Short mmCIF file of C-alpha atoms in Angstrom, two decimals:
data_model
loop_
_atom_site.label_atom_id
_atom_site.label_comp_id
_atom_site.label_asym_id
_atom_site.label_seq_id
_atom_site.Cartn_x
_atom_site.Cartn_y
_atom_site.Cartn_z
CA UNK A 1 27.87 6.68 -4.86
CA UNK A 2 30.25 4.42 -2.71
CA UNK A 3 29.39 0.43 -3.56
CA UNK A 4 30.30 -1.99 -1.36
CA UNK A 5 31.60 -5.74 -2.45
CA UNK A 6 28.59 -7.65 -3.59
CA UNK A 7 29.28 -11.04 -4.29
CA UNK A 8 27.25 -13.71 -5.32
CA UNK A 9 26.92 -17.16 -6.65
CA UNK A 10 24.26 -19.07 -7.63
CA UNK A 11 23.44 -22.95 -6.76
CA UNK A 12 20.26 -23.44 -9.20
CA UNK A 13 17.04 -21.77 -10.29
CA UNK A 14 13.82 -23.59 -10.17
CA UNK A 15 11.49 -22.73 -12.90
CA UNK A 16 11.90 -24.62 -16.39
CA UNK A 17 13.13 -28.45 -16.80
CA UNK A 18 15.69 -29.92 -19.45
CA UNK A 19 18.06 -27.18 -19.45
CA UNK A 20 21.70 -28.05 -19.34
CA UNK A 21 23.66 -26.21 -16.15
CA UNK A 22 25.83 -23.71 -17.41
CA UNK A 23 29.48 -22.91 -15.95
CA UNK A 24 27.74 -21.28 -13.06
CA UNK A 25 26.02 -24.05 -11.99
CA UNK A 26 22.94 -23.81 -12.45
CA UNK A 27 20.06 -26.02 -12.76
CA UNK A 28 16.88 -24.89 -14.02
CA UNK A 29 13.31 -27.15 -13.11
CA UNK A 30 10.06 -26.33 -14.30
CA UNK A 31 7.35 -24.56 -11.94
CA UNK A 32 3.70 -25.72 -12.02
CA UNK A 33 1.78 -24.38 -14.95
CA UNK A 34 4.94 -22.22 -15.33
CA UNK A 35 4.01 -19.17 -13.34
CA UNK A 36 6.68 -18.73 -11.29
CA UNK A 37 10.65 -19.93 -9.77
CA UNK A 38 12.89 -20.18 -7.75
CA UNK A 39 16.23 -18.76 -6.96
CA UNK A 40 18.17 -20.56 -4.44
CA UNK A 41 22.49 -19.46 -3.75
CA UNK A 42 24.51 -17.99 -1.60
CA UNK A 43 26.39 -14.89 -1.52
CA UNK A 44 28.37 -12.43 1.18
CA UNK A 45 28.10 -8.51 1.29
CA UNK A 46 30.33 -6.57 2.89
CA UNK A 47 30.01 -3.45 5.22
CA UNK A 48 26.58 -4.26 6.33
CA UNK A 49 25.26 -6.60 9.02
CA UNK A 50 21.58 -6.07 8.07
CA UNK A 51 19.85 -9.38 6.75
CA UNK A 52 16.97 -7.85 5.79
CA UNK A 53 18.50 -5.06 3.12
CA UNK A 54 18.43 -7.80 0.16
CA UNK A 55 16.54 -7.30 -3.28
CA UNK A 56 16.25 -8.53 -6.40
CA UNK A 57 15.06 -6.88 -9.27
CA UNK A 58 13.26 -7.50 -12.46
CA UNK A 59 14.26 -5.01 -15.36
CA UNK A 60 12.24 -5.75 -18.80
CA UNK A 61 14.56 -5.32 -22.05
CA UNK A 62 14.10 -2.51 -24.27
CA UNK A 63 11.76 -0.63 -21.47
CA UNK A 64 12.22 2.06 -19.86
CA UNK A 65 9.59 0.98 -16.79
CA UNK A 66 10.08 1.08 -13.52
CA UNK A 67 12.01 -1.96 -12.06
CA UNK A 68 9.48 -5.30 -10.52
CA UNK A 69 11.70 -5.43 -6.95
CA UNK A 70 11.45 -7.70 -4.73
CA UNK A 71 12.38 -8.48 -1.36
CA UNK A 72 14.84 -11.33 -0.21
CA UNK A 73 14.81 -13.30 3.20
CA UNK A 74 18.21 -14.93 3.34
CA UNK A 75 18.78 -17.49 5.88
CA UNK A 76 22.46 -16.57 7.66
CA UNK A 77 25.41 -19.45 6.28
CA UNK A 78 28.49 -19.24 8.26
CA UNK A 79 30.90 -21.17 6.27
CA UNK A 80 30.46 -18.70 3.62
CA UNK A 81 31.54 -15.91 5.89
CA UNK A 82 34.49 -17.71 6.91
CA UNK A 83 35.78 -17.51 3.47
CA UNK A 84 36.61 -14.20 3.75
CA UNK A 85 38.37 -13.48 6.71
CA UNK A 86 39.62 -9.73 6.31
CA UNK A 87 35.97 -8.65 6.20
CA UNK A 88 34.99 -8.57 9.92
CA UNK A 89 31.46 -6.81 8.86
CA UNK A 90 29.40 -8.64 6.82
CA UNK A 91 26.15 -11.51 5.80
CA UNK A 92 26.68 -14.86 4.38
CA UNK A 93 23.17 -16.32 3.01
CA UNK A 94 21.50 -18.59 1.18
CA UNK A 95 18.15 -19.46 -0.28
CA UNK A 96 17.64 -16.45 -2.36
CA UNK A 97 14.18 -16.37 -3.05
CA UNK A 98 11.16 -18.41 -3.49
CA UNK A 99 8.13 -18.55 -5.71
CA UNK A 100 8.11 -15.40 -7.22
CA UNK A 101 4.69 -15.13 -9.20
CA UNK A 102 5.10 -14.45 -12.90
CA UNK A 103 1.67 -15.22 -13.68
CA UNK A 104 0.86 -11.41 -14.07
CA UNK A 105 3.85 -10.04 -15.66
CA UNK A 106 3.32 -8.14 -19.26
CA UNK A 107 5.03 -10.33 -21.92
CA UNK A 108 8.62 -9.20 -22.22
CA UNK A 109 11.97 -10.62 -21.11
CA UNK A 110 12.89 -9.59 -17.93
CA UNK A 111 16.74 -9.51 -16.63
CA UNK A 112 17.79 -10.28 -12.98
CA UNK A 113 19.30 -7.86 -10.57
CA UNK A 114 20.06 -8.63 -7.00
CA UNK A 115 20.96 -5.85 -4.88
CA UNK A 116 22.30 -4.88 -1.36
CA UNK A 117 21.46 -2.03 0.52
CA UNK A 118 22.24 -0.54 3.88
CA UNK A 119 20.47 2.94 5.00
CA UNK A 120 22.40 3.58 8.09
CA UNK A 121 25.42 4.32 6.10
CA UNK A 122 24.18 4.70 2.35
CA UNK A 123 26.50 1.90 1.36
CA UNK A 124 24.80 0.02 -1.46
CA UNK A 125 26.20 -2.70 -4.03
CA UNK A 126 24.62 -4.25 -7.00
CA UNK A 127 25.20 -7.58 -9.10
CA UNK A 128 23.89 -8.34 -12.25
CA UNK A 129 23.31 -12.09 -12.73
CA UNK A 130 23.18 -12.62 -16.21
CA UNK A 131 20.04 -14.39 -16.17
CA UNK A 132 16.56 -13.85 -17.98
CA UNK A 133 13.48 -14.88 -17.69
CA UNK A 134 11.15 -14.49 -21.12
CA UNK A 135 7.13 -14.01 -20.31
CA UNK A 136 4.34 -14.16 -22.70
CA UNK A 137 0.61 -14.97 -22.11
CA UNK A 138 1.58 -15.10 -18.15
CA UNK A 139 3.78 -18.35 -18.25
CA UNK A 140 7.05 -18.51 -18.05
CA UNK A 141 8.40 -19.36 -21.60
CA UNK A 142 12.16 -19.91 -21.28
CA UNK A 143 14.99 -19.06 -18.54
CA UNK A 144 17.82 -18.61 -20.25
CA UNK A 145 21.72 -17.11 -19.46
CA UNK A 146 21.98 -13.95 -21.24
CA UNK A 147 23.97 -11.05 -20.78
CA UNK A 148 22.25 -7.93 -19.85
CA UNK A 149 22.48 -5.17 -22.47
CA UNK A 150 24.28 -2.24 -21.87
CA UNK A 151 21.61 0.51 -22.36
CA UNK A 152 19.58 -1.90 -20.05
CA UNK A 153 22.34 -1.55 -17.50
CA UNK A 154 22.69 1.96 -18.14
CA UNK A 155 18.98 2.62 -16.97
CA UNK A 156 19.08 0.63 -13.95
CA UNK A 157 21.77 2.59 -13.05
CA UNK A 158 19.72 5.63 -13.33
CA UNK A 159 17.11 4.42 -11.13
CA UNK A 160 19.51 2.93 -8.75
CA UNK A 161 20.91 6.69 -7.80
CA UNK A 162 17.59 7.83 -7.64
CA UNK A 163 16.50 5.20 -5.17
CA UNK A 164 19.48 4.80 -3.26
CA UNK A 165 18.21 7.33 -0.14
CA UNK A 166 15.60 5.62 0.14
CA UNK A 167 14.09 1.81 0.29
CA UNK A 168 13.61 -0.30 -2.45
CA UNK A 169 9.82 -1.66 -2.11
CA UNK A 170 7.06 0.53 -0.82
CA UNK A 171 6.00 0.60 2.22
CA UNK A 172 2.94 -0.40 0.98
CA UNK A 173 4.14 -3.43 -0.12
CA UNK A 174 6.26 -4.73 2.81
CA UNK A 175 4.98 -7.80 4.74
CA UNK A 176 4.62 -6.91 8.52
CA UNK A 177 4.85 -9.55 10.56
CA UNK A 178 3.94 -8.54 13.79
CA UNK A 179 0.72 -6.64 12.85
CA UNK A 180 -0.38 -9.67 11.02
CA UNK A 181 -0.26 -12.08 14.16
CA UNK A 182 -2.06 -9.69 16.21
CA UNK A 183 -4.60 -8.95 13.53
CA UNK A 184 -5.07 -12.67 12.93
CA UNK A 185 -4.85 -14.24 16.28
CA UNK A 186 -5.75 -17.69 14.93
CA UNK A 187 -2.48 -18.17 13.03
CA UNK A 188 -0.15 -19.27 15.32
CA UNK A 189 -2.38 -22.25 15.60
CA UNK A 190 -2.96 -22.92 11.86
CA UNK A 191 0.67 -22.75 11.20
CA UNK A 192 0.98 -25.66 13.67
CA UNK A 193 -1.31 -27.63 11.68
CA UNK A 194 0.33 -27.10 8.83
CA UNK A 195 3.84 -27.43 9.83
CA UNK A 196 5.12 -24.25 8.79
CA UNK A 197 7.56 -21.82 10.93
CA UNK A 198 7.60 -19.17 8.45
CA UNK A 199 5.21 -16.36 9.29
CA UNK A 200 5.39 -14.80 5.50
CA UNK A 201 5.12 -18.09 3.63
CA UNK A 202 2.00 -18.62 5.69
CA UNK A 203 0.50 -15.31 4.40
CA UNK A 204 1.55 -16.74 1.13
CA UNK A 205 0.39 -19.34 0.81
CA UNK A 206 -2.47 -19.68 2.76
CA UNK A 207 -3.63 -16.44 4.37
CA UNK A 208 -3.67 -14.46 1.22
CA UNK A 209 -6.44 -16.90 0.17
CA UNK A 210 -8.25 -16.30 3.45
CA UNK A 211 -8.72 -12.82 2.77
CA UNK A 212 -6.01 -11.90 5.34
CA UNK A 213 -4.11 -8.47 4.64
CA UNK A 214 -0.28 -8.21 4.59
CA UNK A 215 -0.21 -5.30 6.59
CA UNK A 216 -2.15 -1.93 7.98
CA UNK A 217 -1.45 -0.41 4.42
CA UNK A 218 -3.57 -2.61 2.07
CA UNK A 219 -7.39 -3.82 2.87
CA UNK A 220 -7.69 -7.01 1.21
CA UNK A 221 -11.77 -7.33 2.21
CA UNK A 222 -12.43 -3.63 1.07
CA UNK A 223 -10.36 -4.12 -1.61
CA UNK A 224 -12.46 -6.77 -2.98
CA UNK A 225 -15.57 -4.84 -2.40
CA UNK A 226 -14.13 -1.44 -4.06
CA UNK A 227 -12.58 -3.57 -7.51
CA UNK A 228 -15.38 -6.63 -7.79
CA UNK A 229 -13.83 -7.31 -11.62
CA UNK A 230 -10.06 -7.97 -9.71
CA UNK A 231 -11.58 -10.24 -7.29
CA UNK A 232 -13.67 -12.12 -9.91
CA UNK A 233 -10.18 -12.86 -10.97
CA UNK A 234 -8.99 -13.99 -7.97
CA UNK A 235 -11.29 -16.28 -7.40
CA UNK A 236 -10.94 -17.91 -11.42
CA UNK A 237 -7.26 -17.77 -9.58
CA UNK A 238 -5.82 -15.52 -12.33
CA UNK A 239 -4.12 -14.13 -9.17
CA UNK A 240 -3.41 -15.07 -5.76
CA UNK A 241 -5.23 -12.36 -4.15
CA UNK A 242 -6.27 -8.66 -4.73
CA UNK A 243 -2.84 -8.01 -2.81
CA UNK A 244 -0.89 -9.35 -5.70
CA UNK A 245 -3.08 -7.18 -7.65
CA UNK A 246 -2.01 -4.10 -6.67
CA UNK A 247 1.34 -4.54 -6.19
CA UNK A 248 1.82 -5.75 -9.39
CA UNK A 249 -0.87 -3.72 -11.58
CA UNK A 250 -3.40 -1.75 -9.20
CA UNK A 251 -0.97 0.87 -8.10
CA UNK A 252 0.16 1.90 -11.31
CA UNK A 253 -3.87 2.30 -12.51
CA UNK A 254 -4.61 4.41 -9.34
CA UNK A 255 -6.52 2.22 -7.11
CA UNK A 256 -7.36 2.70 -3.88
CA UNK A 257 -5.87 0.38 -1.32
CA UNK A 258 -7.52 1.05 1.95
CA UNK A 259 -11.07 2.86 2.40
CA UNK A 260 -9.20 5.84 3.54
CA UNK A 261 -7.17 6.61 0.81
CA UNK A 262 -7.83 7.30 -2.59
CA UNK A 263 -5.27 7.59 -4.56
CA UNK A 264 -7.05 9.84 -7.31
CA UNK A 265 -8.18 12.16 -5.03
CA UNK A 266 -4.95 12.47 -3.63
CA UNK A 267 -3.43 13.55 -6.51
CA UNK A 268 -5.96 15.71 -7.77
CA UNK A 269 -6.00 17.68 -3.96
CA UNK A 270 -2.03 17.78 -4.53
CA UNK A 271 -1.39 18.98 -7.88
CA UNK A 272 2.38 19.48 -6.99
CA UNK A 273 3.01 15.41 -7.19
CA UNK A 274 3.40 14.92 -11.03
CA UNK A 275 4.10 11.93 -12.08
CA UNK A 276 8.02 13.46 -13.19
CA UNK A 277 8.22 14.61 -9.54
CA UNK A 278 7.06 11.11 -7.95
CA UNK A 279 9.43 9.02 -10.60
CA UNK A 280 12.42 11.39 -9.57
CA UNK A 281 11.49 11.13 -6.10
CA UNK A 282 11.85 6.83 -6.70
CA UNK A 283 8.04 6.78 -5.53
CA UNK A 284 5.81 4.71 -6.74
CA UNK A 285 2.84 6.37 -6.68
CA UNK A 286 0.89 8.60 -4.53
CA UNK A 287 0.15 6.42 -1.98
CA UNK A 288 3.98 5.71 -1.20
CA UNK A 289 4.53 9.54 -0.68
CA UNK A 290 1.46 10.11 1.82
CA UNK A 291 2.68 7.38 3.97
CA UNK A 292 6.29 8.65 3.74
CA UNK A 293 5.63 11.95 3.62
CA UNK A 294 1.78 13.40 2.79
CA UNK A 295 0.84 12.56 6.06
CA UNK A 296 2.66 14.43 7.96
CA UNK A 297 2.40 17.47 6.02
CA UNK A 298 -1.25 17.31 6.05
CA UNK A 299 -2.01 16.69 2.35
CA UNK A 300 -5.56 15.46 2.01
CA UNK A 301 -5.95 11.84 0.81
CA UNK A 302 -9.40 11.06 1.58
CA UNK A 303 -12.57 13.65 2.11
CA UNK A 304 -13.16 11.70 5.34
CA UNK A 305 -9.57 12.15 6.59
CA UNK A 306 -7.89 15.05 8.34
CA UNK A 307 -4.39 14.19 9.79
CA UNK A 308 -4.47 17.23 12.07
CA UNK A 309 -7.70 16.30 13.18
CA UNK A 310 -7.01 12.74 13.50
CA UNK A 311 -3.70 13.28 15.53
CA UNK A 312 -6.26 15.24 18.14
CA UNK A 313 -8.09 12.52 18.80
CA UNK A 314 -5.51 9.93 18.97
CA UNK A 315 -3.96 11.83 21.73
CA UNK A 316 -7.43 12.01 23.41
CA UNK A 317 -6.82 8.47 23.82
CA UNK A 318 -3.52 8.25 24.60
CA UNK A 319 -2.46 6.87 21.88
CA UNK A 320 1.51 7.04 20.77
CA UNK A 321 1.85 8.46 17.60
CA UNK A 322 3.95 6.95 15.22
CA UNK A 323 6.97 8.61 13.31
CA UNK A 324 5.09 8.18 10.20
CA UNK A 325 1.94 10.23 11.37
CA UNK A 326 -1.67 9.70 12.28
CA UNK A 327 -2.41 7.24 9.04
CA UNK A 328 -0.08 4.84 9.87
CA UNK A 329 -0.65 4.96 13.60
CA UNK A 330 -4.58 4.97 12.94
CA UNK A 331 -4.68 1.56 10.44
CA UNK A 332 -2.43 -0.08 12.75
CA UNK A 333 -4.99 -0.23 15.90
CA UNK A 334 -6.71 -2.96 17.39
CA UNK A 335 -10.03 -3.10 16.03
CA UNK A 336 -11.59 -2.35 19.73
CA UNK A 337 -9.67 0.83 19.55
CA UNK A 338 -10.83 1.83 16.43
CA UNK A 339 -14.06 2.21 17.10
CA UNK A 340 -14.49 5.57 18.60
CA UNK A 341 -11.96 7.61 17.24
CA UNK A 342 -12.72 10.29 14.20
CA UNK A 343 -10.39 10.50 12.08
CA UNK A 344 -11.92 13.96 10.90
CA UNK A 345 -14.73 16.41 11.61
CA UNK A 346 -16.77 15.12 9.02
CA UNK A 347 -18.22 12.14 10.91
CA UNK A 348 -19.37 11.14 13.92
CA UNK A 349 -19.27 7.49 14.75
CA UNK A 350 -21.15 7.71 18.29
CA UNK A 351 -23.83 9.52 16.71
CA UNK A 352 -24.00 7.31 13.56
CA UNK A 353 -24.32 4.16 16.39
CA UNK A 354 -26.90 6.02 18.24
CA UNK A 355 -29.00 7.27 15.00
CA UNK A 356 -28.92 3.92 13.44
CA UNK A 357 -28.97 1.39 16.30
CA UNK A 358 -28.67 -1.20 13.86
CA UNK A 359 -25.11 -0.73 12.72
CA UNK A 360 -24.51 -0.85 16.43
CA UNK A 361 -26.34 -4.59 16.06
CA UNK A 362 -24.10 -5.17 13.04
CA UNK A 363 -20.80 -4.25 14.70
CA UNK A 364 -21.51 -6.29 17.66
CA UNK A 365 -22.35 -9.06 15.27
CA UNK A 366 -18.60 -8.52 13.55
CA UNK A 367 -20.53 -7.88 10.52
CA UNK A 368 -18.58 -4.37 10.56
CA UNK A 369 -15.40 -3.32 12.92
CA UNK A 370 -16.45 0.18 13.31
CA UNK A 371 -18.88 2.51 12.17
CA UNK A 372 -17.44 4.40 9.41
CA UNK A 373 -16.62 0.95 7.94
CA UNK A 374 -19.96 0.51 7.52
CA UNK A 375 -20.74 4.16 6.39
CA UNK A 376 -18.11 3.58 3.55
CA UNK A 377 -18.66 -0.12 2.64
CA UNK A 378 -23.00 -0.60 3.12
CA UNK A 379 -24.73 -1.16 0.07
CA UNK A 380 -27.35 1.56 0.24
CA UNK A 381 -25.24 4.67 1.06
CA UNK A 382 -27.54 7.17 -0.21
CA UNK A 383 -30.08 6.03 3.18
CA UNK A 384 -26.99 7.06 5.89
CA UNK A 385 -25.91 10.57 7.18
CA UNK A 386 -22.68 11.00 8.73
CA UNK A 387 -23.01 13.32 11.24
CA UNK A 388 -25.86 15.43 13.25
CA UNK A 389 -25.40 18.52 10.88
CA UNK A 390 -25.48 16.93 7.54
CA UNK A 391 -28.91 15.16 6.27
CA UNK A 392 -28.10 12.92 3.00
CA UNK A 393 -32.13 12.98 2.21
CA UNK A 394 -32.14 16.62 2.83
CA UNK A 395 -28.76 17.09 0.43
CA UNK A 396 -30.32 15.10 -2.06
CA UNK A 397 -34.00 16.81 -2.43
CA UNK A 398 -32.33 20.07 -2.82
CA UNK A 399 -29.67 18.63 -5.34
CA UNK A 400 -31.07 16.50 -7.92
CA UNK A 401 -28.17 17.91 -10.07
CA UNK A 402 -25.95 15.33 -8.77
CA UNK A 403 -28.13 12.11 -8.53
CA UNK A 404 -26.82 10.86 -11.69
CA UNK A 405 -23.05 10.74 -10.56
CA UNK A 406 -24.08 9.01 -7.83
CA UNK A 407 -26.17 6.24 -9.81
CA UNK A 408 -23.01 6.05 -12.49
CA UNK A 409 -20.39 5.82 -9.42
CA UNK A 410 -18.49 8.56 -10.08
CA UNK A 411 -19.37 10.00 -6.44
CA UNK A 412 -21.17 7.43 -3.58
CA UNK A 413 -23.72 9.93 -1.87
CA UNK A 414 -24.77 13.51 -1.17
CA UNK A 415 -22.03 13.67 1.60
CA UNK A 416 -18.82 12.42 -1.16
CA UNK A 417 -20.02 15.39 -3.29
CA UNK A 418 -20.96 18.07 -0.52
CA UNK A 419 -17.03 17.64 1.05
CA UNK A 420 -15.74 17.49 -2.80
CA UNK A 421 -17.62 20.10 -3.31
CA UNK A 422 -21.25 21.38 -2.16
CA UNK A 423 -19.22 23.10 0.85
CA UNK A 424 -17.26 25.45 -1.62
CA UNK A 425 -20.41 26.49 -3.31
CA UNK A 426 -21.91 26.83 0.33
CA UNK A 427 -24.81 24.33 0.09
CA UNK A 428 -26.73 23.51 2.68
CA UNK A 429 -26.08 20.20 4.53
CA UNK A 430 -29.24 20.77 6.54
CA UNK A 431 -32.33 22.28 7.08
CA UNK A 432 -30.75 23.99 10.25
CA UNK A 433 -27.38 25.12 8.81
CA UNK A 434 -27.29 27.76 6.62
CA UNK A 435 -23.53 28.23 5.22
CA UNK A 436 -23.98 31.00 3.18
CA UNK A 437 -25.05 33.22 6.02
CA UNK A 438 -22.43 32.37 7.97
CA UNK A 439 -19.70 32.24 5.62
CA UNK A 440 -21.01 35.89 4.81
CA UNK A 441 -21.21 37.12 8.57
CA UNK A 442 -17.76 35.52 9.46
CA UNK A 443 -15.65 37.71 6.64
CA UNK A 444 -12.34 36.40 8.54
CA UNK A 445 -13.43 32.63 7.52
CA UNK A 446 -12.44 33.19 4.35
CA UNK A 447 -8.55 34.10 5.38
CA UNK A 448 -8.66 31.02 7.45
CA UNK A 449 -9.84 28.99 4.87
CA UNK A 450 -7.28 30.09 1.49
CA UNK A 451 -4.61 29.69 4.61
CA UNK A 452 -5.44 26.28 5.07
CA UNK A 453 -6.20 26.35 8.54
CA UNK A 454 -9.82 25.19 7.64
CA UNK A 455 -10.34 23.07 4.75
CA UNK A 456 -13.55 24.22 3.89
CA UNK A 457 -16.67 26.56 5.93
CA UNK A 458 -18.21 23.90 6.79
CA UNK A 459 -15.48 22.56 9.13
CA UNK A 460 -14.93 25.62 10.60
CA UNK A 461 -18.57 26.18 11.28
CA UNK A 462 -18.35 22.51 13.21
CA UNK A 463 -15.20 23.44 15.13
CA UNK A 464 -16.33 27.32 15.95
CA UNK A 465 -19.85 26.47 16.70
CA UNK A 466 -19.94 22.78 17.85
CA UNK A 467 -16.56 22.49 19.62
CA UNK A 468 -15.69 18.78 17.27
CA UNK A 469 -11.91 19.17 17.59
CA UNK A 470 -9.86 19.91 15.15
#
């Protein structure tokens, strides 16, 4: 791998008090309740012009885990550039980072890593700092200089090749500026009454606490609702939101960040994405390779999701697709275009207003944003069908079998374990459909189904015999 010149130097470190400065220079100040600090310097990197390709990450002694990385925002310095003269392409910056939370972090010591990268041309550079920071019962305990061992450097090396074709935080994880201030209108004016310029810190520091989402990938409200325990956390302000949550812990125990993805059904439809295969492919979980990837191959995430199907519609409306696929296009709408678009066969959101007029009332009320929101997220989901040709009352009389994984939450209605999967054992989702007579009457369903162009009869029964695009 080709490095380029990565130099750095740091002015101080905020985070613990009554520290002498070292030779570096650098002055260390204690954080509130000792949860998190500063890194403030300035460095130049060469053979890049990108100020948004800065990292810095967090490798624990002794363990093998995954690097903690995090992004930087430097602010462009000049007078640092002008230092070096014979390198015509290149940033100057300052102010490192700010208030990275510790408050979650497994006890450990934790060595600091800031790193350049630059995917238009590969060219990457890395610096170790000699710094540490040593956790235990989520407080900062000590910062301290301290070499980094070598076996420590020796792993991060290993990851660093494996990551180096690709970015170093999720996508998942990325702020995104733009969607925020059109999904929150009202922040342009709040940041006015609070002074602040920075879109980000905002989110920070106030937004997060608002419920507000960071971007189209994570559903702070639903995320609340799916992990109650996380966000009784929150609130005793054990974290900063259900956000932090995840990015820190949630991902890494398989929880679902938006309504439309879950991440252990995701793996369990894709058996190919082994946790070996997702760690050599530098991905973080499953969720990272859908959005990345998944997506556009069509890999099932969700039994209410169909990419193909979803991709139909959004051309119905004339929507562009993004270079990501459907997904990413789809959870980055406007909430008024959301409403009426499927993204699968399985439901019907016209019908669902029509048949129950008063999640129509509720959406108008902004209790809801569409109606498969509310099909996912009411409290009583064993009293709502999706769609015309499934009846959850029906399902349920003529399956008592699977009442009690509904009542122990392993499955949330009939429907969840009809698309799992009723439809492969060719239940009936209704008094008027009758699978198993015409799975048996169609023999060339089942060639369309092992070939995946169907995922299951019943789909092909609505496309074939109802005309619901697919």
């Amino acid at each position: 791998m080709k490095f380029s010149n990565l130099l750095f130097y740091i002015d101080y470190i905020t985070g613990m008090d009554d520290v002498t400065p070292s030779y570096q220079d650098i002055q260390l100040n204690r954080a509130e309740e000792q949860k998190s600090f500063s890194l403030r310097g300035w460095g130049f990197v060469e053979n890049t012009t990108s100020e948004r390709n800065l990292y810095l990450a967090f490798l624990e002694e002794n363990n093998r885990r995954k690097p903690v990385i995090v992004p930087l925002y430097p602010i462009p310095r000049s007078d640092v550039k002008e230092i070096y003269p014979n390198s015509p392409t290149g940033i100057a910056f300052e102010k490192i980072i700010s208030s990275h939370d510790f408050s979650v972090k497994e006890a450990g010591r934790y060595h600091l890593v800031l790193m350049a990268y630059n995917p238009a041309d590969s060219l990457a550079g890395c610096a170790f700092l000699n710094w540490s920071v040593e956790v235990n019962n989520y407080r900062i305990m000590d910062i301290t200089h301290r070499d980094i061992p070598l076996e420590t450097q020796k792993y991060f090396y290993e990851f660093y090749e494996r990551q180096a074709h690709k970015e170093w935080v999720p996508v998942w994880e990325k702020f995104d500026e733009e969607w925020y201030m059109r999904t929150y209108p009202l922040v342009k004016e709040r940041m006015q009454m609070f002074d602040m310029t920075c879109v980000e810190e905002f989110y920070r520091e106030i937004g997060s606490g608002l419920g507000h989402s960071p971007n189209p990938y994570f559903d702070e409200v639903w995320y609340a609702k799916k992990y109650p325990d996380i966000y009784k956390k929150v609130l005793e302000s054990d974290y900063k939101s259900g956000f932090i949550y995840y990015c820190l812990k949630g991902y890494e125990e398989n929880h679902s960040p938006t309504p439309l993805f879950y991440e252990d059904y995701y793996l369990a439809e894709n058996t190919d994405l082994t946790k070996d295969v997702l760690e050599n492919a530098a991905l973080s979980n499953g969720y990272e390779h859908f959005i990345l990837y998944g997506d556009r191959e069509n890999r099932r995430c969700h039994y209410l999701y169909d990419s193909r199907s979803l991709e139909k519609n959004l051309q119905k409306q004339e929507i562009p697709l993004s270079e990501r696929g459907p997904y990413t296009t789809y959870r980055a709408l406007p909430v008024e275009k959301l409403r009426h678009i499927r993204p699968s066969v399985y439901f019907d959101p016209e019908w669902y207003e029509k048949h129950y007029p008063e999640v129509k009332e509720a959406i108008a009320h902004k209790h809801y944003d569409t109606a498969l929101q509310h099909y996912l997220e009411n409290s009583e989901p064993m009293h709502y069908s999706p769609l015309e040709w499934f009846d959850e009352g029906f399902y349920l009389q003529h399956n008592p079998d699977i009442v009690t994984f509904i009542h122990s939450g392993v499955i949330r209605n009939g429907y969840e374990h009809f698309l799992r999967w009723g439809a492969k054992e060719l239940r009936q989702p209704c008094e008027s459909v009758n699978l198993q007579d015409y799975y048996h009457t169609h023999p060339e369903a089942k060639e369309e189904i092992d070939s995946g162009v169907y995922k299951d009869i019943f789909a092909r029964w609505l496309v074939m015999e109802k005309g619901v695009a697919y």
